[in-house]
mmCIF file of C-alpha atoms in Angstrom:
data_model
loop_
_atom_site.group_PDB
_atom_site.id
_atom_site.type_symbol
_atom_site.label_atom_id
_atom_site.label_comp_id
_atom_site.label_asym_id
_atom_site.label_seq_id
_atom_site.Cartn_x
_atom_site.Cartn_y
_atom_site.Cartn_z
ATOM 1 C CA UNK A 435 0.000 0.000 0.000
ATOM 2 C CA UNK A 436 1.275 3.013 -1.114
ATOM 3 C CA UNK A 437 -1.585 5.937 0.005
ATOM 4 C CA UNK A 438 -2.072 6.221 3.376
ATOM 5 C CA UNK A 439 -5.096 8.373 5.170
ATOM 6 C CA UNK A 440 -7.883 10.072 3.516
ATOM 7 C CA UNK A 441 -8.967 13.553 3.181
ATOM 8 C CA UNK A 442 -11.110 15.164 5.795
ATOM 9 C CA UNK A 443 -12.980 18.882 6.146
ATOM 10 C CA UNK A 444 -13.764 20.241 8.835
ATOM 11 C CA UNK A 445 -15.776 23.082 10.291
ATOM 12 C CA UNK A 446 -13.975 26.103 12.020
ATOM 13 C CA UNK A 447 -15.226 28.189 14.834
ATOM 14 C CA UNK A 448 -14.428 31.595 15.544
ATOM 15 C CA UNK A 449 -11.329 31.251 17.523
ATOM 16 C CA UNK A 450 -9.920 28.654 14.849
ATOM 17 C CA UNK A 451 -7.027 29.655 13.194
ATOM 18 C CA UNK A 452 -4.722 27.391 10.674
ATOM 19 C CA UNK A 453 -1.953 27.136 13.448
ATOM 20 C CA UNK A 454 -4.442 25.456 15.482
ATOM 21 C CA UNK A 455 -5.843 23.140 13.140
ATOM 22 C CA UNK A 456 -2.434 21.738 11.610
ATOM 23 C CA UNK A 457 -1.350 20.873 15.014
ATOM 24 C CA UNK A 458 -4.458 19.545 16.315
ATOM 25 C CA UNK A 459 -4.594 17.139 12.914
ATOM 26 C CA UNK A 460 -0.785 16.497 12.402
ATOM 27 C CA UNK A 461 -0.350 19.077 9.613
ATOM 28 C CA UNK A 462 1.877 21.835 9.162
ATOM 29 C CA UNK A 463 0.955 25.105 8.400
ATOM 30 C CA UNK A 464 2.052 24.956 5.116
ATOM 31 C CA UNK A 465 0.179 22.549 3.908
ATOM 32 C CA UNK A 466 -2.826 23.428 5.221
ATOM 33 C CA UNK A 467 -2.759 27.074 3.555
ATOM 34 C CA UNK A 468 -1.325 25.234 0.271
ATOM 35 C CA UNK A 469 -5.161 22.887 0.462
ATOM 36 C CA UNK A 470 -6.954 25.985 1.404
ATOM 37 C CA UNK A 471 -5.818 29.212 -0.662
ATOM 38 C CA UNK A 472 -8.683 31.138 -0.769
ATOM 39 C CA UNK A 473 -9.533 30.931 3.512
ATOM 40 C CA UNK A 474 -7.450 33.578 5.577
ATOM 41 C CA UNK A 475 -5.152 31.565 7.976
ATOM 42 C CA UNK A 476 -5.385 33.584 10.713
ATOM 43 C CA UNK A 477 -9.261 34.149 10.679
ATOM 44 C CA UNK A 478 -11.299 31.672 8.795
ATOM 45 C CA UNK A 479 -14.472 32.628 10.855
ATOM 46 C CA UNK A 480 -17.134 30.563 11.666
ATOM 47 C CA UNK A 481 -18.614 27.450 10.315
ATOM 48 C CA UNK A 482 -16.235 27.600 7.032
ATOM 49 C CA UNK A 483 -15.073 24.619 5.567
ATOM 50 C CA UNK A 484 -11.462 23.329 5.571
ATOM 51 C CA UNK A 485 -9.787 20.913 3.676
ATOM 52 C CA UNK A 486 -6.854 18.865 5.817
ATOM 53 C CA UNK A 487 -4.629 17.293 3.749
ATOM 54 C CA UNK A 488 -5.026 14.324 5.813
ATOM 55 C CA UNK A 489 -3.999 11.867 3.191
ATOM 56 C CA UNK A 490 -0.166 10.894 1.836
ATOM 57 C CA UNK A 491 1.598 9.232 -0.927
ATOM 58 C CA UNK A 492 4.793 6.705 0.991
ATOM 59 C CA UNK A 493 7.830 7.947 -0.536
ATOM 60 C CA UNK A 494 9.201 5.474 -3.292
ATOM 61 C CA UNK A 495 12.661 4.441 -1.209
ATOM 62 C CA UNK A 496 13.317 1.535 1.165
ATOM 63 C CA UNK A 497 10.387 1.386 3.759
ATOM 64 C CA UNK A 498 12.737 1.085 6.973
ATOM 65 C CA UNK A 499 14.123 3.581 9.214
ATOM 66 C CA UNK A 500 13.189 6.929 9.227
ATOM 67 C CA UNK A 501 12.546 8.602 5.921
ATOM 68 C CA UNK A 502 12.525 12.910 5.726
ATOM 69 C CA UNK A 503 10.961 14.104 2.513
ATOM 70 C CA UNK A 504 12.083 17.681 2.857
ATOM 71 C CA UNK A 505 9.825 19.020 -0.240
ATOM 72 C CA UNK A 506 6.381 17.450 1.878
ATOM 73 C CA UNK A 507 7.877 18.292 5.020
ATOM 74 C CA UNK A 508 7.012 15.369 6.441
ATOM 75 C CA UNK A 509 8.126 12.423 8.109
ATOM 76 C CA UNK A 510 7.797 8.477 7.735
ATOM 77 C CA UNK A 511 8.827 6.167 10.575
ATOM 78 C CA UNK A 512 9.026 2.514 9.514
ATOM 79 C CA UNK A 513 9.220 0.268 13.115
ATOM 80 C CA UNK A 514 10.371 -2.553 13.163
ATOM 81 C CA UNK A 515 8.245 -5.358 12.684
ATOM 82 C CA UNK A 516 8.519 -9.549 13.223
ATOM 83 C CA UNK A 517 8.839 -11.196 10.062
ATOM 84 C CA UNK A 518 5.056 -12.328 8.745
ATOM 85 C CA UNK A 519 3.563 -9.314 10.625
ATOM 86 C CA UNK A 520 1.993 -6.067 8.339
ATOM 87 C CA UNK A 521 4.045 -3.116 7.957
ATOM 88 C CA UNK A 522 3.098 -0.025 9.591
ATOM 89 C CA UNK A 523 4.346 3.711 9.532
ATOM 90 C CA UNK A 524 3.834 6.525 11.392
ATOM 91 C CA UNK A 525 3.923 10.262 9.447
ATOM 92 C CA UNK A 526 4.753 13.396 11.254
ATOM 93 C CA UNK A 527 4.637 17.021 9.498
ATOM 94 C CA UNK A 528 8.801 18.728 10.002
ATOM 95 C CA UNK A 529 10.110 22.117 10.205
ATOM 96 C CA UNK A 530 13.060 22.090 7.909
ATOM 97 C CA UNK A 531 15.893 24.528 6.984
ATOM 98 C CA UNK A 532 15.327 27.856 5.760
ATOM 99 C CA UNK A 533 16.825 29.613 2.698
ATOM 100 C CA UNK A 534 20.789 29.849 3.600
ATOM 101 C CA UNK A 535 20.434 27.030 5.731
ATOM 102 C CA UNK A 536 19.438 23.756 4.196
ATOM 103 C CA UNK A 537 18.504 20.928 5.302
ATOM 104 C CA UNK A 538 20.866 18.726 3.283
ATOM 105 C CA UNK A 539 19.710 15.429 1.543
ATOM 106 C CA UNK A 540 21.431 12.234 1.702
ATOM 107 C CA UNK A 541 21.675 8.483 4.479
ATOM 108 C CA UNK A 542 22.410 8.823 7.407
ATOM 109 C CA UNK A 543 21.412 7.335 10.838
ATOM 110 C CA UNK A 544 20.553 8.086 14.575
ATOM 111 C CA UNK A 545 23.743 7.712 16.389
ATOM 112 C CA UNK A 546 22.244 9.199 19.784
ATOM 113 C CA UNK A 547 19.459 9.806 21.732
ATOM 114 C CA UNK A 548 18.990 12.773 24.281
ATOM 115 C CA UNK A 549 16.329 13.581 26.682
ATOM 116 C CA UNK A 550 15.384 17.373 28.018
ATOM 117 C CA UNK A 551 19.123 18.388 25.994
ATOM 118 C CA UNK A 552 21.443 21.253 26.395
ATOM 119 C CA UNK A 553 21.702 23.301 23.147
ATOM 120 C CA UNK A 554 25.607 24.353 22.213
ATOM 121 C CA UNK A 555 24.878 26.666 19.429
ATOM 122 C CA UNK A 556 27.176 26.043 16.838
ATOM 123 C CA UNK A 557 29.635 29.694 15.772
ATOM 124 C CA UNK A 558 27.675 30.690 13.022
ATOM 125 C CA UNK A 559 24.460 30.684 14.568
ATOM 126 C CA UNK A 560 25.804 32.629 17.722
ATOM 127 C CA UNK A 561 27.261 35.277 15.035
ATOM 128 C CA UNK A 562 23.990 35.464 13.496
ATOM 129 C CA UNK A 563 21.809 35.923 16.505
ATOM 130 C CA UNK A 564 25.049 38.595 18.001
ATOM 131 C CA UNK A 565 24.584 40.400 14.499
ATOM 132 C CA UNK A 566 20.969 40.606 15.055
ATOM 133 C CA UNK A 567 21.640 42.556 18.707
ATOM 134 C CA UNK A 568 20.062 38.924 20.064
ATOM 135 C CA UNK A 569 23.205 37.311 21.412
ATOM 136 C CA UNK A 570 23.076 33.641 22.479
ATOM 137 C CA UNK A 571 24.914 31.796 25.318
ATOM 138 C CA UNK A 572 27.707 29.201 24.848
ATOM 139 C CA UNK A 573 25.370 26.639 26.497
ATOM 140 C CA UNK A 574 21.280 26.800 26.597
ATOM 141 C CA UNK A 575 19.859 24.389 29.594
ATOM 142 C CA UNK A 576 16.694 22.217 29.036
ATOM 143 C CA UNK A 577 13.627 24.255 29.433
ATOM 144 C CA UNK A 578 11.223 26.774 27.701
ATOM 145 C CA UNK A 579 13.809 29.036 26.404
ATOM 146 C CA UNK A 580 15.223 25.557 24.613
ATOM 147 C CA UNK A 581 14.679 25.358 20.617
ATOM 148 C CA UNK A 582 15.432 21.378 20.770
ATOM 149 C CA UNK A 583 12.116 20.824 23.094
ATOM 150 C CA UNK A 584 12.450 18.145 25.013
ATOM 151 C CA UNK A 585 14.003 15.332 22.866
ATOM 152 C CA UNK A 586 16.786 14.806 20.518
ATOM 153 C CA UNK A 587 17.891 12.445 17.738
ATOM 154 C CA UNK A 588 21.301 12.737 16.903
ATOM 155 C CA UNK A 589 22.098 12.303 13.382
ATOM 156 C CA UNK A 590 25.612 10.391 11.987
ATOM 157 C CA UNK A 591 25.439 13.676 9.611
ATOM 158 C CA UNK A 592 27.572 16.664 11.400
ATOM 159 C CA UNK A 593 26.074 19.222 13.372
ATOM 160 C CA UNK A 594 22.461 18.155 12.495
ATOM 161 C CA UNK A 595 19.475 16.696 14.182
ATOM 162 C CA UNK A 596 16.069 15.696 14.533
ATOM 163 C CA UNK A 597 14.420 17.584 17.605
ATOM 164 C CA UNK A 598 11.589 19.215 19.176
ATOM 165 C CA UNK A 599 10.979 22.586 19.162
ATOM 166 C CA UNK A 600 9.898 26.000 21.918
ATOM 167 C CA UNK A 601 7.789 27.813 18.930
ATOM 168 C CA UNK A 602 5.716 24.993 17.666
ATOM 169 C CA UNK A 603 4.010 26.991 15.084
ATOM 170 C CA UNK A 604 6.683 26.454 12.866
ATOM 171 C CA UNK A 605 6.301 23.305 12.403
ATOM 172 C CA UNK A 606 5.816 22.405 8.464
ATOM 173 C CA UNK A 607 7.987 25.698 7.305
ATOM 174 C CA UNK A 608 11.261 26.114 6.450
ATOM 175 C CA UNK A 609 12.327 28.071 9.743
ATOM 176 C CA UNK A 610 15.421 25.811 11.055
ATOM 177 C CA UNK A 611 19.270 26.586 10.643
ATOM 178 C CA UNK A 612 19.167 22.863 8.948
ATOM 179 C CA UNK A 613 17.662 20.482 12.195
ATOM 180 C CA UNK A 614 14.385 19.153 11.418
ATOM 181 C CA UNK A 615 11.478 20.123 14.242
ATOM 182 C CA UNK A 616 8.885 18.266 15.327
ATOM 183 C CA UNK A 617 6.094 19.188 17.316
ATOM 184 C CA UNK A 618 6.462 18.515 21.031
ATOM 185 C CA UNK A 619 4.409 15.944 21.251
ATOM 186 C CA UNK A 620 5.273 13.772 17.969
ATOM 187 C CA UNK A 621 8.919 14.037 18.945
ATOM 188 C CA UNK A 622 8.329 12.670 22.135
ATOM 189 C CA UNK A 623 6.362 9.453 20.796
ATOM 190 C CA UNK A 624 9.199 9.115 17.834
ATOM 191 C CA UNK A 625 11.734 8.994 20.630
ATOM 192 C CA UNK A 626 10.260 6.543 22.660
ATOM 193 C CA UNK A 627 10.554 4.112 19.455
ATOM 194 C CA UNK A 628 13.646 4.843 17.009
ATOM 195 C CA UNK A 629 16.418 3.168 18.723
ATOM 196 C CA UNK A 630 19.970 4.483 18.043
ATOM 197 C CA UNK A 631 21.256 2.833 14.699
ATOM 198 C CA UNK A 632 18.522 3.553 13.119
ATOM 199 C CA UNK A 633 18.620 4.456 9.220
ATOM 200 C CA UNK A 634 18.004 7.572 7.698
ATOM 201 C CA UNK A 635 16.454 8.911 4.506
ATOM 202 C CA UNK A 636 16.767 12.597 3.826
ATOM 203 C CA UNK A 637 14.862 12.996 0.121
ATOM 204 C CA UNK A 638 13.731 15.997 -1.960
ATOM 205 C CA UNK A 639 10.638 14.538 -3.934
ATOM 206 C CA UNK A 640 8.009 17.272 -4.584
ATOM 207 C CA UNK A 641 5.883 14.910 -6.922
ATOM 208 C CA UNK A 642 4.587 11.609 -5.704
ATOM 209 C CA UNK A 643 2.500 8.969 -7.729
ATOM 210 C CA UNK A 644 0.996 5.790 -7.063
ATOM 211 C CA UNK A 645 -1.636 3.246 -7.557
ATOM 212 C CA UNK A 646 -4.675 2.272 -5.565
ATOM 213 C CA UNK A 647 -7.105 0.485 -5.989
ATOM 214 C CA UNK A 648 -6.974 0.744 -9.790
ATOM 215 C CA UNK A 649 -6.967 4.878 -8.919
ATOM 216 C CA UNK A 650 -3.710 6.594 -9.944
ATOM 217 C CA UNK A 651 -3.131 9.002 -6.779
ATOM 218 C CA UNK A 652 -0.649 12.389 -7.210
ATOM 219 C CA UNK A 653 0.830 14.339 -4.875
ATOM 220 C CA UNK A 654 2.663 17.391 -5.657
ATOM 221 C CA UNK A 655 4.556 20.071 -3.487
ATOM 222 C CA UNK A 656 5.784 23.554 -4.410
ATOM 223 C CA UNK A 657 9.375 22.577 -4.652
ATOM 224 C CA UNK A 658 11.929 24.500 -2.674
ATOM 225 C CA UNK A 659 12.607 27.854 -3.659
ATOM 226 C CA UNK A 660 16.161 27.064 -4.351
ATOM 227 C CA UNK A 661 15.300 23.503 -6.967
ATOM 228 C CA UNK A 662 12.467 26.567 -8.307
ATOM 229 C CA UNK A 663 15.020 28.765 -9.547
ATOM 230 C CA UNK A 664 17.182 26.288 -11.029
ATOM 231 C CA UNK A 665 14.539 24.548 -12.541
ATOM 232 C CA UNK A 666 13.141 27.552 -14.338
ATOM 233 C CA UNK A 667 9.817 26.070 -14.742
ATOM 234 C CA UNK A 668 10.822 23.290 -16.588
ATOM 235 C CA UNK A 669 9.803 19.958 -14.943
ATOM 236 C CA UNK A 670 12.105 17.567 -16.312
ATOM 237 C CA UNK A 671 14.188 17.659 -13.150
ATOM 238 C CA UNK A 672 11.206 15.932 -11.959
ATOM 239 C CA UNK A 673 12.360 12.744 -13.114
ATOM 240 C CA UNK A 674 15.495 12.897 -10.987
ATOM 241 C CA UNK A 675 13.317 13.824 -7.894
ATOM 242 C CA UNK A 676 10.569 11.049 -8.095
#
């Protein structure tokens, strides 16, 4: 099976606003205003319909480990399973890097686990926040002033990780110096099951297609702002990506 969830809509009230929704239905904001152009994010008022993007085409790599499709910004967790047992996967939406500060694609896997971490800010970031007049400490302590949140995966890849966050509302935009964010509460289930060695996939795949059901299914993402200027508007790099 390679579609997972279905489509919902649902009715907002008048305190609803998109921030609430994607993290009440494990979306990210992003994707929510993508489904729902024409409804204002921040007041949809009352009783208006809203589509949530509830429903996901599995990335076409290896369904083990971890897999990070930075163009969906979202997550697949394969567990473990005994053999003769059915698959299943879990799907998260991720904050990824912003423009500047990518989140880079490639394997990798989780070589460490961390609960309620200290943050060492790497030297550039301290230079950028000192630039901005916002200087950072050498060392931030667990708690609310904490961008990692509560719980860490350490990746084999240099300097980057997969984390919680202190501003959950960014969740499902490119916000991040690189890490990829979770909401607080999906980063704590994920770390109660990945166990250290497990594999990563970090992928850039804006189009998805499969088949269900006799139904061919497509799924396609704005791709990053840096692929969009080097593509032009030309899909063919498409093919490379899928």
């Amino acid at each position: 099976q390679s579609v997972i969830g279905a489509p919902q809509i649902v009715y907002t009230d008048s305190e609803n606003t998109f921030s609430d929704l994607a993290r009440e239905y494990g979306l990210g904001y992003d994707e929510l205003v993508a489904a729902n152009p024409d409804i204002d994010p921040w007041l949809p008022g009352d009783r208006t319909p809203v589509l949530l993007p509830t429903q996901y085409i599995v990335p076409d790599v290896p369904r083990e480990g971890i897999v990070l499709n930075i163009a969906a910004r979202r997550l697949f967790y394969f567990p473990e399973v005994d053999e003769g047992q059915p698959q299943t996967v879990l799907t998260y939406p991720i904050g990824i890097g912003r423009v500047g500060w990518e989140t880079p694609v490639g394997t990798t896997e989780v070589v460490s686990k961390a609960a309620d971490p200290h943050w060492f800010p790497p030297a550039s970031v301290r230079q950028e926040h000192a630039e901005m007049g916002n200087p950072l400490p050498s060392v931030v302590p667990p708690g609310p002033d904490n961008p990692l949140g509560s719980h860490v995966l350490k990746l084999a890849m240099p300097g980057y990780l997969i984390h919680g966050t202190n501003q959950p509302y960014g969740v499902g935009m490119r916000v991040s110096h690189g890490c990829v964010r979770l909401y607080p509460e999906d980063i704590a289930q994920l770390f109660g099951q990945v166990p250290v060695g497990t594999p990563v996939r970090i992928i850039n795949q804006p189009y998805l297609a499969a088949w269900q059901d006799g139904q061919l299914y497509l799924e396609a993402h704005d791709p990053l702002a840096e692929d969009a200027r080097r593509w032009k508007g030309n899909l063919a790099p498409m093919e490379r990506v899928v």
